[in-house]
PDB file of C-alpha atoms in Angstrom:
ATOM      1  CA  MET G   1     -12.840 -31.243 -28.200  1.00 43.00           C
ATOM      2  CA  ASN G   2     -12.359 -34.934 -27.547  1.00 44.00           C
ATOM      3  CA  SER G   3     -13.668 -35.772 -24.073  1.00 42.00           C
ATOM      4  CA  GLY G   4     -10.703 -38.066 -23.557  1.00 42.00           C
ATOM      5  CA  TYR G   5      -8.141 -35.278 -24.109  1.00 43.00           C
ATOM      6  CA  GLN G   6      -5.165 -35.379 -21.763  1.00 47.00           C
ATOM      7  CA  GLY G   7      -3.104 -32.232 -21.313  1.00 48.00           C
ATOM      8  CA  ASP G   8      -0.431 -31.191 -18.801  1.00 50.00           C
ATOM      9  CA  GLY G   9      -1.272 -34.000 -16.417  1.00 48.00           C
ATOM     10  CA  ILE G  10      -5.016 -33.420 -16.112  1.00 51.00           C
ATOM     11  CA  SER G  11      -7.887 -34.907 -18.074  1.00 47.00           C
ATOM     12  CA  ILE G  12     -10.954 -33.088 -19.309  1.00 44.00           C
ATOM     13  CA  GLY G  13     -13.074 -35.821 -17.775  1.00 48.00           C
ATOM     14  CA  GLU G  14     -11.469 -35.191 -14.404  1.00 51.00           C
ATOM     15  CA  VAL G  15     -12.085 -31.455 -14.607  1.00 51.00           C
ATOM     16  CA  ARG G  16     -15.707 -31.848 -15.684  1.00 48.00           C
ATOM     17  CA  GLU G  17     -16.723 -34.376 -13.033  1.00 47.00           C
ATOM     18  CA  THR G  18     -20.063 -33.150 -11.747  1.00 39.00           C
ATOM     19  CA  ALA G  19     -22.655 -34.028  -9.157  1.00 38.00           C
ATOM     20  CA  PRO G  20     -26.179 -35.061 -10.223  1.00 37.00           C
ATOM     21  CA  GLY G  21     -28.234 -32.122 -11.469  1.00 41.00           C
ATOM     22  CA  ARG G  22     -28.254 -29.778 -14.391  1.00 42.00           C
ATOM     23  CA  ALA G  23     -25.060 -29.103 -16.269  1.00 43.00           C
ATOM     24  CA  PRO G  24     -23.705 -25.525 -16.275  1.00 47.00           C
ATOM     25  CA  ARG G  25     -24.446 -23.361 -19.291  1.00 49.00           C
ATOM     26  CA  GLY G  26     -21.608 -21.944 -21.356  1.00 48.00           C
ATOM     27  CA  GLY G  27     -19.369 -19.722 -19.262  1.00 46.00           C
ATOM     28  CA  GLU G  28     -21.240 -20.558 -16.054  1.00 48.00           C
ATOM     29  CA  ALA G  29     -19.808 -21.927 -12.837  1.00 48.00           C
ATOM     30  CA  PHE G  30     -21.864 -22.673  -9.771  1.00 46.00           C
ATOM     31  CA  CYS G  31     -21.402 -24.154  -6.327  1.00 47.00           C
ATOM     32  CA  SER G  32     -22.915 -27.444  -5.339  1.00 44.00           C
ATOM     33  CA  GLU G  33     -22.483 -30.211  -2.816  1.00 44.00           C
ATOM     34  CA  GLY G  34     -20.127 -32.925  -4.043  1.00 43.00           C
ATOM     35  CA  ARG G  35     -18.836 -36.099  -2.451  1.00 44.00           C
ATOM     36  CA  GLY G  36     -16.114 -34.172  -0.658  1.00 43.00           C
ATOM     37  CA  GLY G  37     -18.311 -31.322   0.540  1.00 47.00           C
ATOM     38  CA  PRO G  38     -18.914 -27.870  -0.979  1.00 53.00           C
ATOM     39  CA  TRP G  39     -17.251 -27.452  -4.375  1.00 64.00           C
ATOM     40  CA  CYS G  40     -17.628 -25.548  -7.632  1.00 77.00           C
ATOM     41  CA  GLN G  41     -18.018 -26.806 -11.162  1.00 89.00           C
ATOM     42  CA  PRO G  42     -15.685 -25.392 -13.834  1.00 92.00           C
ATOM     43  CA  PRO G  43     -16.993 -22.876 -16.356  1.00 94.00           C
ATOM     44  CA  GLY G  44     -18.160 -24.053 -19.771  1.00 95.00           C
ATOM     45  CA  THR G  45     -15.751 -24.409 -22.698  1.00 96.00           C
ATOM     46  CA  LEU G  46     -14.298 -21.033 -23.708  1.00 96.00           C
ATOM     47  CA  SER G  47     -14.824 -19.962 -27.322  1.00 92.00           C
ATOM     48  CA  VAL G  48     -14.059 -16.791 -29.261  1.00 87.00           C
ATOM     49  CA  VAL G  49     -17.650 -15.536 -28.979  1.00 86.00           C
ATOM     50  CA  MET G  50     -17.508 -15.434 -25.170  1.00 91.00           C
ATOM     51  CA  ASP G  51     -16.244 -12.716 -22.821  1.00 91.00           C
ATOM     52  CA  VAL G  52     -12.694 -13.801 -21.976  1.00 94.00           C
ATOM     53  CA  ASP G  53     -12.397 -11.665 -18.836  1.00 92.00           C
ATOM     54  CA  VAL G  54     -15.628 -12.994 -17.332  1.00 94.00           C
ATOM     55  CA  TRP G  55     -14.670 -16.577 -18.169  1.00 97.00           C
ATOM     56  CA  LEU G  56     -11.189 -16.236 -16.661  1.00 97.00           C
ATOM     57  CA  GLY G  57     -12.742 -14.815 -13.512  1.00 95.00           C
ATOM     58  CA  ARG G  58     -15.016 -17.835 -13.194  1.00 95.00           C
ATOM     59  CA  LEU G  59     -12.124 -20.191 -13.874  1.00 97.00           C
ATOM     60  CA  HIS G  60     -10.097 -18.519 -11.123  1.00 96.00           C
ATOM     61  CA  ASP G  61     -13.052 -18.898  -8.742  1.00 95.00           C
ATOM     62  CA  TYR G  62     -13.204 -22.603  -9.584  1.00 95.00           C
ATOM     63  CA  LEU G  63      -9.468 -23.163  -9.133  1.00 96.00           C
ATOM     64  CA  THR G  64      -9.287 -21.391  -5.785  1.00 95.00           C
ATOM     65  CA  ALA G  65     -12.563 -22.763  -4.390  1.00 94.00           C
ATOM     66  CA  ASN G  66     -11.389 -26.312  -5.071  1.00 93.00           C
ATOM     67  CA  ALA G  67      -7.812 -25.665  -3.903  1.00 94.00           C
ATOM     68  CA  VAL G  68      -6.441 -26.931  -7.228  1.00 95.00           C
ATOM     69  CA  PRO G  69      -2.608 -26.983  -7.011  1.00 96.00           C
ATOM     70  CA  GLN G  70      -1.133 -24.140  -9.059  1.00 96.00           C
ATOM     71  CA  GLU G  71       1.027 -26.516 -11.070  1.00 96.00           C
ATOM     72  CA  ARG G  72      -2.208 -27.901 -12.564  1.00 97.00           C
ATOM     73  CA  TRP G  73      -3.765 -24.542 -13.463  1.00 98.00           C
ATOM     74  CA  VAL G  74      -2.295 -24.444 -16.981  1.00 97.00           C
ATOM     75  CA  GLY G  75      -3.512 -27.956 -17.759  1.00 96.00           C
ATOM     76  CA  THR G  76      -6.949 -27.163 -16.387  1.00 97.00           C
ATOM     77  CA  LEU G  77      -7.200 -23.986 -18.456  1.00 98.00           C
ATOM     78  CA  LYS G  78      -6.150 -25.770 -21.653  1.00 97.00           C
ATOM     79  CA  SER G  79      -8.692 -28.509 -20.997  1.00 96.00           C
ATOM     80  CA  LEU G  80     -11.505 -25.940 -20.917  1.00 97.00           C
ATOM     81  CA  VAL G  81     -10.961 -24.058 -24.197  1.00 97.00           C
ATOM     82  CA  ASP G  82     -12.153 -25.002 -27.674  1.00 94.00           C
ATOM     83  CA  ASP G  83      -9.868 -26.270 -30.446  1.00 93.00           C
ATOM     84  CA  LYS G  84      -9.106 -22.844 -31.912  1.00 90.00           C
ATOM     85  CA  LEU G  85      -8.035 -21.359 -28.596  1.00 93.00           C
ATOM     86  CA  TYR G  86      -6.114 -24.486 -27.647  1.00 93.00           C
ATOM     87  CA  LYS G  87      -4.068 -24.307 -30.863  1.00 89.00           C
ATOM     88  CA  SER G  88      -3.391 -20.640 -30.150  1.00 89.00           C
ATOM     89  CA  LEU G  89      -2.168 -21.436 -26.629  1.00 92.00           C
ATOM     90  CA  ARG G  90       0.189 -24.126 -27.935  1.00 88.00           C
ATOM     91  CA  CYS G  91       2.281 -21.423 -29.569  1.00 82.00           C
ATOM     92  CA  LEU G  92       3.385 -20.392 -26.064  1.00 88.00           C
ATOM     93  CA  GLY G  93       5.259 -23.670 -25.704  1.00 86.00           C
ATOM     94  CA  PRO G  94       4.932 -26.580 -23.261  1.00 90.00           C
ATOM     95  CA  ASN G  95       6.433 -24.683 -20.319  1.00 92.00           C
ATOM     96  CA  CYS G  96       4.223 -21.586 -20.410  1.00 93.00           C
ATOM     97  CA  THR G  97       2.875 -20.230 -17.142  1.00 96.00           C
ATOM     98  CA  TYR G  98      -0.758 -19.663 -16.183  1.00 97.00           C
ATOM     99  CA  GLU G  99      -0.217 -15.899 -16.274  1.00 96.00           C
ATOM    100  CA  GLU G 100       1.229 -16.110 -19.803  1.00 94.00           C
ATOM    101  CA  CYS G 101      -1.843 -18.069 -20.921  1.00 96.00           C
ATOM    102  CA  THR G 102      -4.305 -15.553 -19.466  1.00 96.00           C
ATOM    103  CA  VAL G 103      -2.420 -12.579 -20.922  1.00 92.00           C
ATOM    104  CA  HIS G 104      -2.360 -14.275 -24.323  1.00 91.00           C
ATOM    105  CA  LEU G 105      -6.099 -15.012 -24.254  1.00 93.00           C
ATOM    106  CA  ARG G 106      -6.970 -11.459 -23.225  1.00 91.00           C
ATOM    107  CA  ARG G 107      -4.727  -9.908 -25.877  1.00 87.00           C
ATOM    108  CA  ARG G 108      -5.818 -12.167 -28.730  1.00 86.00           C
ATOM    109  CA  PHE G 109      -9.485 -12.779 -27.927  1.00 87.00           C
ATOM    110  CA  GLY G 110     -10.532 -10.198 -25.346  1.00 84.00           C
ATOM    111  CA  ARG G 111     -13.178  -7.558 -26.008  1.00 74.00           C
ATOM    112  CA  TYR G 112     -11.081  -4.439 -26.366  1.00 71.00           C
ATOM    113  CA  GLU G 113     -12.626  -1.002 -25.974  1.00 72.00           C
ATOM    114  CA  SER G 114     -10.617   2.080 -26.869  1.00 78.00           C
ATOM    115  CA  PRO G 115      -9.940   4.650 -24.123  1.00 83.00           C
ATOM    116  CA  LEU G 116     -12.145   7.112 -26.034  1.00 88.00           C
ATOM    117  CA  VAL G 117     -15.124   4.734 -25.899  1.00 84.00           C
ATOM    118  CA  GLN G 118     -14.548   4.172 -22.184  1.00 85.00           C
ATOM    119  CA  ARG G 119     -14.404   7.925 -21.529  1.00 92.00           C
ATOM    120  CA  LEU G 120     -17.647   8.413 -23.442  1.00 92.00           C
ATOM    121  CA  GLN G 121     -19.319   5.677 -21.416  1.00 89.00           C
ATOM    122  CA  PHE G 122     -18.266   7.405 -18.210  1.00 94.00           C
ATOM    123  CA  SER G 123     -19.281  10.922 -19.238  1.00 95.00           C
ATOM    124  CA  GLN G 124     -22.652   9.728 -20.584  1.00 95.00           C
ATOM    125  CA  ARG G 125     -23.479   7.440 -17.652  1.00 94.00           C
ATOM    126  CA  VAL G 126     -26.664   8.602 -15.943  1.00 95.00           C
ATOM    127  CA  GLN G 127     -29.012   6.960 -13.477  1.00 94.00           C
ATOM    128  CA  ASN G 128     -31.396   4.646 -15.283  1.00 89.00           C
ATOM    129  CA  LEU G 129     -35.097   4.415 -14.612  1.00 87.00           C
ATOM    130  CA  ALA G 130     -35.714   2.127 -11.599  1.00 84.00           C
ATOM    131  CA  GLU G 131     -31.959   2.045 -10.845  1.00 88.00           C
ATOM    132  CA  SER G 132     -31.195   2.765  -7.201  1.00 91.00           C
ATOM    133  CA  ILE G 133     -28.760   5.490  -6.219  1.00 94.00           C
ATOM    134  CA  GLN G 134     -26.426   2.884  -4.728  1.00 92.00           C
ATOM    135  CA  ASP G 135     -26.419   0.744  -7.892  1.00 89.00           C
ATOM    136  CA  PHE G 136     -25.788   3.827 -10.028  1.00 93.00           C
ATOM    137  CA  ALA G 137     -22.898   4.867  -7.788  1.00 94.00           C
ATOM    138  CA  ASP G 138     -21.370   1.363  -7.835  1.00 90.00           C
ATOM    139  CA  GLU G 139     -21.465   1.206 -11.636  1.00 88.00           C
ATOM    140  CA  LEU G 140     -19.966   4.681 -11.884  1.00 93.00           C
ATOM    141  CA  ARG G 141     -17.188   3.699  -9.496  1.00 91.00           C
ATOM    142  CA  CYS G 142     -16.315   0.663 -11.646  1.00 83.00           C
ATOM    143  CA  LEU G 143     -16.200   2.725 -14.835  1.00 87.00           C
ATOM    144  CA  GLY G 144     -14.084   5.353 -13.110  1.00 90.00           C
ATOM    145  CA  ALA G 145     -11.632   2.772 -11.790  1.00 86.00           C
ATOM    146  CA  GLU G 146     -10.976   1.502 -15.326  1.00 78.00           C
ATOM    147  CA  LEU G 147     -10.124   5.047 -16.418  1.00 88.00           C
ATOM    148  CA  GLY G 148      -8.222   6.109 -13.320  1.00 91.00           C
ATOM    149  CA  LYS G 149     -10.738   8.850 -12.555  1.00 95.00           C
ATOM    150  CA  GLN G 150     -10.214  11.015  -9.476  1.00 97.00           C
ATOM    151  CA  ASP G 151     -12.710  11.260  -6.621  1.00 97.00           C
ATOM    152  CA  ASP G 152     -13.900  14.698  -7.773  1.00 97.00           C
ATOM    153  CA  ASP G 153     -14.634  13.306 -11.246  1.00 97.00           C
ATOM    154  CA  LEU G 154     -16.756  10.532  -9.736  1.00 97.00           C
ATOM    155  CA  LYS G 155     -18.587  12.966  -7.463  1.00 98.00           C
ATOM    156  CA  ASP G 156     -19.361  15.413 -10.285  1.00 97.00           C
ATOM    157  CA  GLN G 157     -20.592  12.728 -12.692  1.00 98.00           C
ATOM    158  CA  PHE G 158     -22.699  11.201  -9.923  1.00 98.00           C
ATOM    159  CA  ILE G 159     -24.461  14.496  -9.228  1.00 97.00           C
ATOM    160  CA  MET G 160     -24.930  15.319 -12.921  1.00 97.00           C
ATOM    161  CA  GLY G 161     -26.269  11.846 -13.659  1.00 97.00           C
ATOM    162  CA  LEU G 162     -28.982  11.727 -10.991  1.00 97.00           C
ATOM    163  CA  ARG G 163     -32.529  11.524 -12.318  1.00 95.00           C
ATOM    164  CA  ASP G 164     -34.118  13.528  -9.497  1.00 95.00           C
ATOM    165  CA  THR G 165     -33.475  17.247 -10.015  1.00 94.00           C
ATOM    166  CA  ALA G 166     -34.395  18.093  -6.409  1.00 93.00           C
ATOM    167  CA  THR G 167     -31.662  15.752  -5.176  1.00 94.00           C
ATOM    168  CA  GLN G 168     -29.225  17.312  -7.635  1.00 95.00           C
ATOM    169  CA  ARG G 169     -29.990  20.833  -6.384  1.00 95.00           C
ATOM    170  CA  HIS G 170     -29.642  19.733  -2.768  1.00 95.00           C
ATOM    171  CA  LEU G 171     -26.234  18.193  -3.464  1.00 96.00           C
ATOM    172  CA  VAL G 172     -25.056  21.287  -5.334  1.00 95.00           C
ATOM    173  CA  ASP G 173     -26.137  23.490  -2.414  1.00 95.00           C
ATOM    174  CA  LYS G 174     -24.652  21.117   0.162  1.00 92.00           C
ATOM    175  CA  GLY G 175     -21.330  20.796  -1.669  1.00 94.00           C
ATOM    176  CA  PRO G 176     -20.184  17.359  -0.417  1.00 95.00           C
ATOM    177  CA  THR G 177     -16.411  17.110  -0.163  1.00 96.00           C
ATOM    178  CA  ASN G 178     -16.078  13.648  -1.710  1.00 97.00           C
ATOM    179  CA  PHE G 179     -17.855  10.953  -3.704  1.00 97.00           C
ATOM    180  CA  ASP G 180     -18.833   8.808  -0.718  1.00 97.00           C
ATOM    181  CA  LYS G 181     -20.437  11.754   1.084  1.00 97.00           C
ATOM    182  CA  ALA G 182     -22.378  12.647  -2.060  1.00 97.00           C
ATOM    183  CA  ILE G 183     -23.692   9.068  -2.215  1.00 97.00           C
ATOM    184  CA  ALA G 184     -24.667   9.135   1.465  1.00 96.00           C
ATOM    185  CA  ILE G 185     -26.558  12.420   1.088  1.00 95.00           C
ATOM    186  CA  GLY G 186     -28.265  11.296  -2.110  1.00 94.00           C
ATOM    187  CA  TYR G 187     -29.278   7.993  -0.530  1.00 93.00           C
ATOM    188  CA  SER G 188     -30.656   9.758   2.555  1.00 92.00           C
ATOM    189  CA  ILE G 189     -32.784  12.063   0.392  1.00 91.00           C
ATOM    190  CA  SER G 190     -34.115   9.142  -1.662  1.00 83.00           C
ATOM    191  CA  VAL G 191     -35.088   7.236   1.508  1.00 79.00           C
ATOM    192  CA  ASP G 192     -36.885  10.306   2.905  1.00 62.00           C
ATOM    193  CA  SER G 193     -38.695  10.753  -0.409  1.00 63.00           C
ATOM    194  CA  ASP G 194     -39.793   7.108  -0.409  1.00 55.00           C
ATOM    195  CA  VAL G 195     -41.135   7.463   3.139  1.00 52.00           C
ATOM    196  CA  CYS G 196     -43.060  10.606   2.203  1.00 54.00           C
ATOM    197  CA  ARG G 197     -44.562   8.910  -0.852  1.00 56.00           C
ATOM    198  CA  THR G 198     -45.549   5.886   1.230  1.00 57.00           C
ATOM    199  CA  ASN G 199     -47.206   8.051   3.887  1.00 54.00           C
ATOM    200  CA  ALA G 200     -49.051  10.066   1.252  1.00 54.00           C
ATOM    201  CA  THR G 201     -50.308   6.879  -0.389  1.00 56.00           C
ATOM    202  CA  GLU G 202     -51.504   5.488   2.942  1.00 56.00           C
ATOM    203  CA  GLN G 203     -53.304   8.730   3.801  1.00 57.00           C
ATOM    204  CA  THR G 204     -54.997   8.769   0.410  1.00 57.00           C
ATOM    205  CA  THR G 205     -56.107   5.160   0.883  1.00 55.00           C
ATOM    206  CA  VAL G 206     -57.516   5.882   4.349  1.00 52.00           C
ATOM    207  CA  ALA G 207     -59.359   8.961   3.111  1.00 53.00           C
ATOM    208  CA  HIS G 208     -60.808   6.999   0.223  1.00 56.00           C
ATOM    209  CA  ASN G 209     -62.030   4.182   2.481  1.00 60.00           C
ATOM    210  CA  CYS G 210     -63.534   6.433   5.171  1.00 55.00           C
ATOM    211  CA  PRO G 211     -67.100   7.656   4.426  1.00 57.00           C
ATOM    212  CA  SER G 212     -67.719  11.386   4.409  1.00 54.00           C
ATOM    213  CA  PRO G 213     -69.628  12.963   7.374  1.00 50.00           C
ATOM    214  CA  SER G 214     -72.753  13.320   5.226  1.00 53.00           C
ATOM    215  CA  LYS G 215     -72.635   9.630   4.327  1.00 52.00           C
ATOM    216  CA  ARG G 216     -72.141   8.633   7.976  1.00 52.00           C
ATOM    217  CA  ARG G 217     -75.250  10.621   9.024  1.00 52.00           C
ATOM    218  CA  ARG G 218     -77.302   8.631   6.572  1.00 52.00           C
TER     219      ARG G 218
END
């Protein structure tokens, strides 16, 4: 898009004003120290190959962090999309709202996943190798929120998806009443297991470094 483009009272050059340093990669926004204090750079130009939801989230972060007046949000958004998306937004008319623009972009260019695919992702989600219990639980909670899953569904999938069978058996025997309690118990067991493994390793190291009685007599 032409760097001199003017739209809805805001220029692309004005939006993209940056402090010295590296430029943000596509879809990236980061905080820096500008002339007026802490500020955020806008995300890179949105194209059809990018994740619309992630990009809109970063744009919202930029707009709010810089206290951009809401009447300039539409112009800012239009200044940060490529030609194809800009032409698509023009069909909404000159008086469209920011919400109308975001809904249009999500509907036309968002990455849609059918409810069936989302349900499969939830039911097949298990703890990955080297993934902490807390990270596994957080990811499961996000997937469940998208599907409107109940607390019992989250708790059951959490227990079934744990890699450590001893922790699974303990949780089944304990019968936690909700998802958060299941996480707390699982986390406590994992911490205890880590401590035991650390102590065992230290004892093995000490035993290996200490000479046997027969060697000491020599």
